[in-house]
Amino acid sequence: MYWVKVLHLLQQRIRTQSFNNWFKPTQQISEDVSSVKILIPSSFFRDVIQRSYLDIITSCIKDAHLPEKELSFVTSEEWEEFRSQHVDSQKVHPNLNPLYTFDQFVEGSSNSNAYAACRAVSDNPGKSYNPLFIYGGVGLGKTHLLHAIGNFVYQHFPNKNIIYVSSDAFMNHLVEAYRNGSVHEMRKYYRSSDILLLDDVHTLGGKERTQEELFSLFNILYQANNQIVLAADQPPASLVNVEKRLVSRFSWGLVVDIQPPELEVRIAILQKKAQFQGITLPNDVALYIAENIKGNVRLLEGALKSLIFHSSIKSESITLDLAHKALDPLASPSLQSYSNFKGLPNLHITLNDILLTVAEYLNVPPDILKSKNNRPHVVVPRQVVMYLARNFLHSSLTEIAQFFNKHHTTVMYGIDKISETIAKDSKFKEQIDKIVQLIKERGKSFENKL
Ligand code: ADP
Ligand code: MG
């Protein structure tokens, strides 16, 4: 089996600890001529594997003389969902997240122009608005809509070549192409697209070579009536350090904005996302979350996840009371004083994910961290997990205590101890910073496509 062969080599090439943490729990669930799907315990694994181990996996594939295949890391929920939605799994575009469809998008007045424009472009690629430029704040559904166009076109115009790429990835591709002399191939690849979905173009600011490359690509695609769709956090005219000629081209077609969703839409989104996971969200709970989280749909989703997490860990049903507990900021003093924690609600991580990261970073096996072993080299990392769980996940003392099978006063003591040490010992704080950074990087919410 493909993945088993990869694992076999991988095991000889990375630290045992890392292998046990991140690869032992994986397992191949499907394989066809071009792709392999691998089951992972949580989406956090995908982030870790993709961020830290892709290169070495690639070299193992080569050395094992295996054919190159698309590797997808999926959680069991994603796999179930995927199977129920796509009986014919051939229909999934390798570059696109199959969960980001028009069906899964909730339309409302804040996004209706963008939504209508995307539908028009999907019905008639290259013929309605070209280019289409979508702009709006973070977490408002721009990436979702780009993928939705791609997924729709893929289903209805199977002969069209669709390329989705973020501007960063485009730039990296270019840098790489320069490095190994394959610029010609790279141009050919992008120029062959019938539909180019280019995300986050605001990140192009100041990158002159990339802009130049994009400029010629744009002209070629445009002249051939191939569809271009762009997304950014600013309208074209406000993009900083992007060449005028590019900015002007960005506005040749249609420019539409997405605004933060209004209350009704936020409620509808929550209900749709909950339903998708097979959970019934009581109306008062949906209203409570929607009233408290306004600007960013990703945060709404984060709140829902946190609520579901609390309900599952406590085996309690989802009620307004539980929502109050789960979503109360609960800001502990250490949370407020520790600036690194700002912006973390975006992350989709679990207590176990934190355990694994700390275990790897401090080189203690995760099962020892959860054991009764009370030697100092185990106790401190365990307390670090407690501290991070409290601050990252707002886990209650009871939850953390249950997780480690300890008394809640032990947890409280551990968290205080770490807070104190951080305040006193700058070396120690640096280490914690690094772990926080690692978890942040690994846990970045999206980018996790099947
Ligand atoms: P952006 O690219 O604008 O930062 P994303 O497209 O990544 O935002 O959206 C963030 C999350 O919010 C995604 O999981 C997406 O599915 C969800 N989302 C945003 N807007 C909507 C909407 N109108 N309906 C359903 N889900 C939405
Ligand atoms: Mg985006």
mmCIF file of C-alpha atoms in Angstrom, residues 133-140 142-143 167 198-205 230-240 242 255-259:
data_model
loop_
_atom_site.group_PDB
_atom_site.id
_atom_site.type_symbol
_atom_site.label_atom_id
_atom_site.label_comp_id
_atom_site.label_asym_id
_atom_site.label_seq_id
_atom_site.Cartn_x
_atom_site.Cartn_y
_atom_site.Cartn_z
ATOM 1 C CA PHE A 133 -12.727 41.508 -8.513
ATOM 2 C CA ILE A 134 -14.133 40.719 -5.059
ATOM 3 C CA TYR A 135 -12.992 42.638 -2.032
ATOM 4 C CA GLY A 136 -13.856 42.637 1.659
ATOM 5 C CA GLY A 137 -12.513 42.095 5.164
ATOM 6 C CA VAL A 138 -11.044 38.934 6.595
ATOM 7 C CA GLY A 139 -13.296 35.932 7.013
ATOM 8 C CA LEU A 140 -16.191 37.225 4.955
ATOM 9 C CA LYS A 142 -14.041 35.600 -0.490
ATOM 10 C CA THR A 143 -12.031 32.404 -0.644
ATOM 11 C CA SER A 167 -0.997 35.327 -4.656
ATOM 12 C CA LEU A 198 -6.304 34.370 -7.829
ATOM 13 C CA ASP A 199 -6.764 34.910 -4.099
ATOM 14 C CA ASP A 200 -5.465 37.615 -1.762
ATOM 15 C CA VAL A 201 -3.965 39.901 -4.384
ATOM 16 C CA HIS A 202 -3.321 42.541 -1.707
ATOM 17 C CA THR A 203 -0.265 40.487 -0.746
ATOM 18 C CA LEU A 204 1.327 41.354 -4.085
ATOM 19 C CA GLY A 205 2.270 44.793 -2.750
ATOM 20 C CA LEU A 230 -9.496 38.074 -8.083
ATOM 21 C CA ALA A 231 -10.011 38.539 -4.358
ATOM 22 C CA ALA A 232 -8.436 41.045 -1.998
ATOM 23 C CA ASP A 233 -9.062 42.830 1.266
ATOM 24 C CA GLN A 234 -9.120 46.206 -0.533
ATOM 25 C CA PRO A 235 -10.686 47.577 -3.721
ATOM 26 C CA PRO A 236 -8.184 47.798 -6.599
ATOM 27 C CA ALA A 237 -7.529 51.519 -6.184
ATOM 28 C CA SER A 238 -6.526 51.093 -2.542
ATOM 29 C CA LEU A 239 -3.990 48.338 -3.089
ATOM 30 C CA VAL A 240 -0.656 49.478 -1.748
ATOM 31 C CA VAL A 242 0.775 47.521 -6.756
ATOM 32 C CA VAL A 255 -15.612 45.165 -8.832
ATOM 33 C CA VAL A 256 -17.885 43.967 -6.009
ATOM 34 C CA ASP A 257 -17.566 44.139 -2.260
ATOM 35 C CA ILE A 258 -18.540 41.865 0.609
ATOM 36 C CA GLN A 259 -19.612 43.450 3.871
#
